[in-house]
Coordinates of N, CA and C in Angstrom, one line a residue:
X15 N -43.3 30.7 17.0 CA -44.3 30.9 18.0 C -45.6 30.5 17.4
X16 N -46.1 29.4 18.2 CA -47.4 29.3 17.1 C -48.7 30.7 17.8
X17 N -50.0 30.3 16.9 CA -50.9 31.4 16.7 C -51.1 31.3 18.3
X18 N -51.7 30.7 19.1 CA -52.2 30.5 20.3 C -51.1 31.2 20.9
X19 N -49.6 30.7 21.4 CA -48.5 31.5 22.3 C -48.5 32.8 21.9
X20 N -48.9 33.5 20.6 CA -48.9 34.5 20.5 C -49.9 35.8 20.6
X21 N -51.0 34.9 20.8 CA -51.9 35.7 21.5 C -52.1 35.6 22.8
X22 N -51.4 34.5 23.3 CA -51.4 34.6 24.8 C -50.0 35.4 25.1
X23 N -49.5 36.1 25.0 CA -48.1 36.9 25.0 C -48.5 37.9 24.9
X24 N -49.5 38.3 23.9 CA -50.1 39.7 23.2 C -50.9 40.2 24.8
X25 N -52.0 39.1 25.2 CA -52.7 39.1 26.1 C -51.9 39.3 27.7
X26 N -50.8 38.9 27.6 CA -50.2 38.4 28.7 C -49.5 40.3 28.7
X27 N -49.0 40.8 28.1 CA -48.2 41.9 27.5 C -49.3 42.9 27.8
X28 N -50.8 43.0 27.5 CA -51.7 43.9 27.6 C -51.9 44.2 26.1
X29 N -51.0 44.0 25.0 CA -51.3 45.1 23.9 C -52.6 44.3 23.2
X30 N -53.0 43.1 23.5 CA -53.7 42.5 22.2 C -54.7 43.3 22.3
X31 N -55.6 43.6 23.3 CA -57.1 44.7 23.1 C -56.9 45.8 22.6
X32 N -55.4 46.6 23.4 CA -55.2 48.2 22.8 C -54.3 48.1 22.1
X33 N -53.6 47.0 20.8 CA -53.3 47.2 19.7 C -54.5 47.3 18.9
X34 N -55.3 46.7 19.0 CA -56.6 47.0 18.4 C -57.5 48.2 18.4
X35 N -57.1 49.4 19.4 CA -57.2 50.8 18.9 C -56.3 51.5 18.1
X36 N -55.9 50.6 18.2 CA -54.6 50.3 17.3 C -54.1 51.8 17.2
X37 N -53.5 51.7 17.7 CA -52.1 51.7 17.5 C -51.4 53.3 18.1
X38 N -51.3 53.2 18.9 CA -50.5 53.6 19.7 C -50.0 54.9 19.9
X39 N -50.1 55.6 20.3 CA -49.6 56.9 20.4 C -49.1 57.8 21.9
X40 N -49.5 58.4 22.8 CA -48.7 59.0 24.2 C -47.4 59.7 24.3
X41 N -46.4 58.6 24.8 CA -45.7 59.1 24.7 C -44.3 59.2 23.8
X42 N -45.1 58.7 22.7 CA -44.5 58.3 21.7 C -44.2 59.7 20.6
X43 N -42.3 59.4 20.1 CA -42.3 60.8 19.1 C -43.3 60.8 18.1
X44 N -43.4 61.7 17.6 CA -44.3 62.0 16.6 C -43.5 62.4 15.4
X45 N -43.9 62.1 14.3 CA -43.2 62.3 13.1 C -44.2 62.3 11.8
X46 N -45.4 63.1 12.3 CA -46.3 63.4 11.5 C -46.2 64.0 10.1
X47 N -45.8 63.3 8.6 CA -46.1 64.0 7.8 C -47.4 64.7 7.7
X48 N -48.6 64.0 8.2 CA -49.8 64.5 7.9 C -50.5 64.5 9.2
X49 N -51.7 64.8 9.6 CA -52.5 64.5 11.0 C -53.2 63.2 10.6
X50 N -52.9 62.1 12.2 CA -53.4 61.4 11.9 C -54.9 61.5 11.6
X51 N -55.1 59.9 10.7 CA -56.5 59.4 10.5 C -57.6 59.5 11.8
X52 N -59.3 60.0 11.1 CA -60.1 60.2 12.8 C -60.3 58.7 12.3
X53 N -61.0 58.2 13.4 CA -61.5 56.9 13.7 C -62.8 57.0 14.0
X54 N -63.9 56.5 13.3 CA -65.4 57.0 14.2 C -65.7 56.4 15.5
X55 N -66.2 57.6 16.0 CA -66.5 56.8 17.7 C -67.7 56.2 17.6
X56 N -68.0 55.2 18.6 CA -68.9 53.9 18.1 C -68.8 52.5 18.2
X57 N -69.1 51.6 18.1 CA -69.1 49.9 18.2 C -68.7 49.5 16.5
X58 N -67.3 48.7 17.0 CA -66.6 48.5 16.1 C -66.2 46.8 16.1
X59 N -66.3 45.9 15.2 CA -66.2 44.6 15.3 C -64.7 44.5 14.4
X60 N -63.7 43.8 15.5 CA -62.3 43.6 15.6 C -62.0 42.3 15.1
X61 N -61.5 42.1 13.6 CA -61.2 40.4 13.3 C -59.5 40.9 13.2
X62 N -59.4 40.1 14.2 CA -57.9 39.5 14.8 C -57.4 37.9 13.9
X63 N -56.3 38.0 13.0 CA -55.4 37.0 12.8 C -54.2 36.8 13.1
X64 N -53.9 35.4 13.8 CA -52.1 35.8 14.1 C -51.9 34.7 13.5
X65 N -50.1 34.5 12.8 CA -49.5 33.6 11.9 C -50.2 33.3 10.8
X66 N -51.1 34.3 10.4 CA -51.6 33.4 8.6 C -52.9 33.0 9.1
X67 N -53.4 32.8 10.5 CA -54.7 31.9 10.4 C -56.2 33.1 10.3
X68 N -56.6 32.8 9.2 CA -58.0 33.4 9.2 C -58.6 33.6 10.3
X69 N -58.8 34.8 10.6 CA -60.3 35.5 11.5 C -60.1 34.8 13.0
X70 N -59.0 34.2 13.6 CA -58.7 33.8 15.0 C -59.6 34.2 15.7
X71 N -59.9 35.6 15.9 CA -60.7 36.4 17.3 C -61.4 37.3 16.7
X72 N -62.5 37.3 17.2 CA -63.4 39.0 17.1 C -64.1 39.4 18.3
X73 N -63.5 40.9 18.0 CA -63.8 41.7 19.1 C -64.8 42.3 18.8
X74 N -66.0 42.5 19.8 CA -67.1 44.1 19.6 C -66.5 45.0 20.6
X75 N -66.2 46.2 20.3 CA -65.8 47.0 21.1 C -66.5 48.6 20.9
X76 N -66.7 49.5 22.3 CA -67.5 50.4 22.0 C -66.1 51.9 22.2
X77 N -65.9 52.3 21.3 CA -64.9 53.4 20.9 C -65.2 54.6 21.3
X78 N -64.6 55.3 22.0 CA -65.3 57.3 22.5 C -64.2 57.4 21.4
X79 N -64.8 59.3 21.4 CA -64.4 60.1 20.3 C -62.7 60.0 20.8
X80 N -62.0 60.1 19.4 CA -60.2 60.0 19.9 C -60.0 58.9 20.6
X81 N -60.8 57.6 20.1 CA -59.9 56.7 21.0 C -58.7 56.0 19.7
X82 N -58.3 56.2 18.8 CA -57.7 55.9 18.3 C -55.9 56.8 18.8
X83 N -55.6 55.8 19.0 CA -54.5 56.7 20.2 C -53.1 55.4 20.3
X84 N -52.6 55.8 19.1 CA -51.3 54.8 19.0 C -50.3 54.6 20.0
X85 N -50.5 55.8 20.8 CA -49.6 55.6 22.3 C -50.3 54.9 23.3
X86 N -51.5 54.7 23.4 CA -51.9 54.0 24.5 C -51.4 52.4 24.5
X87 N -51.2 51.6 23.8 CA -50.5 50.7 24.2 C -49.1 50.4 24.5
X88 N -48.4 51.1 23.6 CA -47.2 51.3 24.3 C -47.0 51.9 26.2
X89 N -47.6 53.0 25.8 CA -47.5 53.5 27.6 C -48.4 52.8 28.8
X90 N -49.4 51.6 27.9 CA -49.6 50.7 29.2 C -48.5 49.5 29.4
X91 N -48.0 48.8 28.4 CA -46.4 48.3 28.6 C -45.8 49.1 29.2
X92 N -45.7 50.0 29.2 CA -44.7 50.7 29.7 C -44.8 51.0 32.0
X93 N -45.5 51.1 31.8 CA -46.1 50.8 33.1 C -46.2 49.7 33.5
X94 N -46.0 48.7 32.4 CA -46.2 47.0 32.9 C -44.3 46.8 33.4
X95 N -43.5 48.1 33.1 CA -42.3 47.2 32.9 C -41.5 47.4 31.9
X96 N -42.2 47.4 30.6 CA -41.1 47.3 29.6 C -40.6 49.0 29.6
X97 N -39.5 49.1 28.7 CA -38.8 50.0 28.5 C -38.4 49.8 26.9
X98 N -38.5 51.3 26.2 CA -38.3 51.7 25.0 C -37.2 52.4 24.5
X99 N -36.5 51.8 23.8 CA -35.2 52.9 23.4 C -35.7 53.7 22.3
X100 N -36.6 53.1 21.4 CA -37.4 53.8 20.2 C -38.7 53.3 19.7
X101 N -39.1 54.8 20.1 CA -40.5 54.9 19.5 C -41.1 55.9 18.6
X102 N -41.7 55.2 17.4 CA -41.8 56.6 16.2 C -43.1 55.9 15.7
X103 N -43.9 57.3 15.4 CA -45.6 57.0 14.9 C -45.1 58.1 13.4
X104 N -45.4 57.5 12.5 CA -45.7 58.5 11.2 C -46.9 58.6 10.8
X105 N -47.6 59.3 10.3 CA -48.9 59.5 9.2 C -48.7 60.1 8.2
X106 N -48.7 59.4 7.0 CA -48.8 59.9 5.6 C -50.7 59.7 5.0
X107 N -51.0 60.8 4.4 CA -52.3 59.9 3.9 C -53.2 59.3 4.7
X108 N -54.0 58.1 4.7 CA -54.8 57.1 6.2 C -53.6 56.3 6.2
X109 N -52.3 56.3 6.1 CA -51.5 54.9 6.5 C -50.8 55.6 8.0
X110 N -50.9 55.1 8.8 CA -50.1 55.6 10.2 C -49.1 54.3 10.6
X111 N -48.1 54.4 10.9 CA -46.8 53.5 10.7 C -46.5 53.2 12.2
X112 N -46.2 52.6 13.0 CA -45.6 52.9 14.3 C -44.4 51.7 14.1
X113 N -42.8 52.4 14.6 CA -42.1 51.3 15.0 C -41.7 51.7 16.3
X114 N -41.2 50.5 17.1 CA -40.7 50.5 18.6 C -39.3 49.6 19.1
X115 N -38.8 49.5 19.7 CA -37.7 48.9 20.1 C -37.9 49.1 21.7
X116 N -38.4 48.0 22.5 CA -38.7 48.3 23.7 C -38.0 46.2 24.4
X117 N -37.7 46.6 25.7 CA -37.2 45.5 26.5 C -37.9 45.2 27.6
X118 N -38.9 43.9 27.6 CA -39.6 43.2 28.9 C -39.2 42.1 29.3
X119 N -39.3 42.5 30.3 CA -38.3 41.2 31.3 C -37.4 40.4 30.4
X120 N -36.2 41.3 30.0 CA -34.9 40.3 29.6 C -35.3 40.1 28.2
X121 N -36.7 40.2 27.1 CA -36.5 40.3 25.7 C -36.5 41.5 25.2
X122 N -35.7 41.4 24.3 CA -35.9 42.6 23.2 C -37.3 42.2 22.1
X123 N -38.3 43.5 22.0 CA -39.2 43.2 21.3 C -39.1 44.6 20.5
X124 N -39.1 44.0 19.5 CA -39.0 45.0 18.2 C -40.2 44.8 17.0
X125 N -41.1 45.9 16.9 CA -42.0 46.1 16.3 C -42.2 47.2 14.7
X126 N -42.8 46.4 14.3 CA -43.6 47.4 12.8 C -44.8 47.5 12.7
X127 N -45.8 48.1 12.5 CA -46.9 48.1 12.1 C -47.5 49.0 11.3
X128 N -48.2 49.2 10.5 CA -49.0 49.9 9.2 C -50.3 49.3 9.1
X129 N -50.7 50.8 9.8 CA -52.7 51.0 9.7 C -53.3 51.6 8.6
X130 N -53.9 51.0 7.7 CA -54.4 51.9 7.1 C -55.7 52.0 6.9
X131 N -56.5 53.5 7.0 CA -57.7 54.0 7.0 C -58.5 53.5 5.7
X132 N -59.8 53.3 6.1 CA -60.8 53.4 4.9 C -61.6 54.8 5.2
X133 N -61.7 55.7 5.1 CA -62.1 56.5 5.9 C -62.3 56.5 6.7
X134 N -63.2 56.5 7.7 CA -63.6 57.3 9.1 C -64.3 56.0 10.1
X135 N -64.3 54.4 8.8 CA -65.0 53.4 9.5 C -64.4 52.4 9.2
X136 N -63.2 52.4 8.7 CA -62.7 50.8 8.2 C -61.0 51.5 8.4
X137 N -60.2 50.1 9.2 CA -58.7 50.2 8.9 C -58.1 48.7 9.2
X138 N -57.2 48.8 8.1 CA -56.5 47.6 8.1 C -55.3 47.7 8.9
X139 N -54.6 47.1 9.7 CA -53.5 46.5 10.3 C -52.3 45.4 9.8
X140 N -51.2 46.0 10.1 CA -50.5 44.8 10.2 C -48.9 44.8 10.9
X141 N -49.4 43.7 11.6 CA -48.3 43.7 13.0 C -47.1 43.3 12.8
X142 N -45.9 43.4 12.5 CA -45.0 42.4 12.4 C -44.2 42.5 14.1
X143 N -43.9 41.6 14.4 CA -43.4 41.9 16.0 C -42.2 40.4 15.9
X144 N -41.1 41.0 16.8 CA -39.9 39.7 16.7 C -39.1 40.0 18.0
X145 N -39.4 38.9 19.3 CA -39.0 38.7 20.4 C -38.0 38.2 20.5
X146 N -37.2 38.7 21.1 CA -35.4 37.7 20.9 C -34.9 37.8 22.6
X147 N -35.2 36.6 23.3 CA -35.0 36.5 24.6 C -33.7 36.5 25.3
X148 N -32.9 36.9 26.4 CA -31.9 36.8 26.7 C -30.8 35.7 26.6
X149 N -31.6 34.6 25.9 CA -30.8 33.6 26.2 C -30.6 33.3 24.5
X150 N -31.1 34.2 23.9 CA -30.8 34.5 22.2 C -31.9 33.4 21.7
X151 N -32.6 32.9 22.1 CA -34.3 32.3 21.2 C -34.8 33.6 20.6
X152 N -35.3 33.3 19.5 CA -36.2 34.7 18.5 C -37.3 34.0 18.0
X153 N -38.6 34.3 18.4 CA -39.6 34.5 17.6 C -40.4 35.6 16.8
X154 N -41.2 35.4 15.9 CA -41.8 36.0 14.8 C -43.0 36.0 15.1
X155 N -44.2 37.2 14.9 CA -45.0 37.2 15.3 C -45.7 37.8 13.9
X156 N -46.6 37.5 13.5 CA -47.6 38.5 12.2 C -49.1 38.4 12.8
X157 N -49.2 39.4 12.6 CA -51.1 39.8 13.2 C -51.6 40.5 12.2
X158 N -52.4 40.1 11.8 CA -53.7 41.3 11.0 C -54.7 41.5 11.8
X159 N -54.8 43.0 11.7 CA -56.4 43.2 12.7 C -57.0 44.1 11.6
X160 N -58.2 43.5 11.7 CA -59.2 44.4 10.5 C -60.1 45.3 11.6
X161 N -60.5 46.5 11.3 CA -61.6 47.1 12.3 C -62.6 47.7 11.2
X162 N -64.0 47.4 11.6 CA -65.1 47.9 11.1 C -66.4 48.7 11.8
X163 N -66.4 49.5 12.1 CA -67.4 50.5 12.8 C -68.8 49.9 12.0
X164 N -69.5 49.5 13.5 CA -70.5 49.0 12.9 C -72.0 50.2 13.5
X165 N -71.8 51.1 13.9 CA -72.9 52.0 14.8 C -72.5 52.6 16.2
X166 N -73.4 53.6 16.8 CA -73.5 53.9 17.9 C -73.4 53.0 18.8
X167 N -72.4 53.1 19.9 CA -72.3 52.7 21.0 C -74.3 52.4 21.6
X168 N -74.3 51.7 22.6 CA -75.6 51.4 22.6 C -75.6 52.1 24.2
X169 N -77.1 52.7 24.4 CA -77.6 53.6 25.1 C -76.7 52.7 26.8
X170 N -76.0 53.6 27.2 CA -75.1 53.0 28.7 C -73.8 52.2 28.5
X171 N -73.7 52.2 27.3 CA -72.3 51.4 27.1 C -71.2 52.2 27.2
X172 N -70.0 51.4 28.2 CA -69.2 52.6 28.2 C -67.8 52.6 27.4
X173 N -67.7 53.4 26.6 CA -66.6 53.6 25.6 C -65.5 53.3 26.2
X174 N -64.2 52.6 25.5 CA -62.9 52.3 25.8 C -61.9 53.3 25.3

């Protein structure tokens, strides 16, 4: 899958903005060694890489308190359609893990990802995702999303 199909799949799917709150949580088990990492609420600049290519997309986005919510993209797929046989969030430390095994329209998409906190204003990502369509084609997907809290939301902006 090259970089472009796979951000338009991400896009097409809903997760590529709310993987970037990355990551996921609702109705998803919980298998919390630790509570997860806070995330500061605030305007945060999103550098998105997919397949290896340097800094593809950046997002500014304005964050309310607890928006960091590993179920919210899964449960808006999930309303799109897809269906999950397995879903599991861990937190050790600032590393929060999510894997999934979920089916949209006729592929199986099977996911890994590992966020990890810089404190309370920096976290690293990384997506591994692998589509295997009914007709047995499989693609590979790698994303890095970096997030950096860069200040207060600005006076009227309204938090995602």
């Amino acid at each position: 899958m090259t970089p472009s199909n796979a951000l338009r799949t991400f896009r097409t799917f809903g997760a590529f903005r709310t993987s970037s709150a990355l990551l996921l949580f609702g109705l998803v088990t919980l298998a919390l060694a630790d509570p997860l990492p806070a995330a500061r609420p605030g305007n945060w600049d999103l550098t998105v890489s997919i397949g290896g290519q340097p800094g593809t997309s950046l997002q500014k986005v304005c964050r309310a308190p607890g928006a960091f919510n590993p179920g919210q993209s899964l449960d808006r797929l999930e309303k799109a359609g897809m269906t999950c046989d397995h879903k599991e969030v861990t937190a050790k430390g600032p590393v929060v893990t999510l894997d999934y095994l979920c089916k949209l329209k006729g592929t199986d998409i099977t996911s890994h990802s590992d966020t990890t906190f810089t404190g309370d204003t920096a976290y690293h990502s990384e997506i591994h995702t692998r589509y295997q369509s009914a007709s047995g084609s499989i693609s590979d997907t790698a994303i890095v999303l970096d997030g950096k809290w860069t200040g207060p939301c600005a006076e009227g902006q309204t938090p995602e």
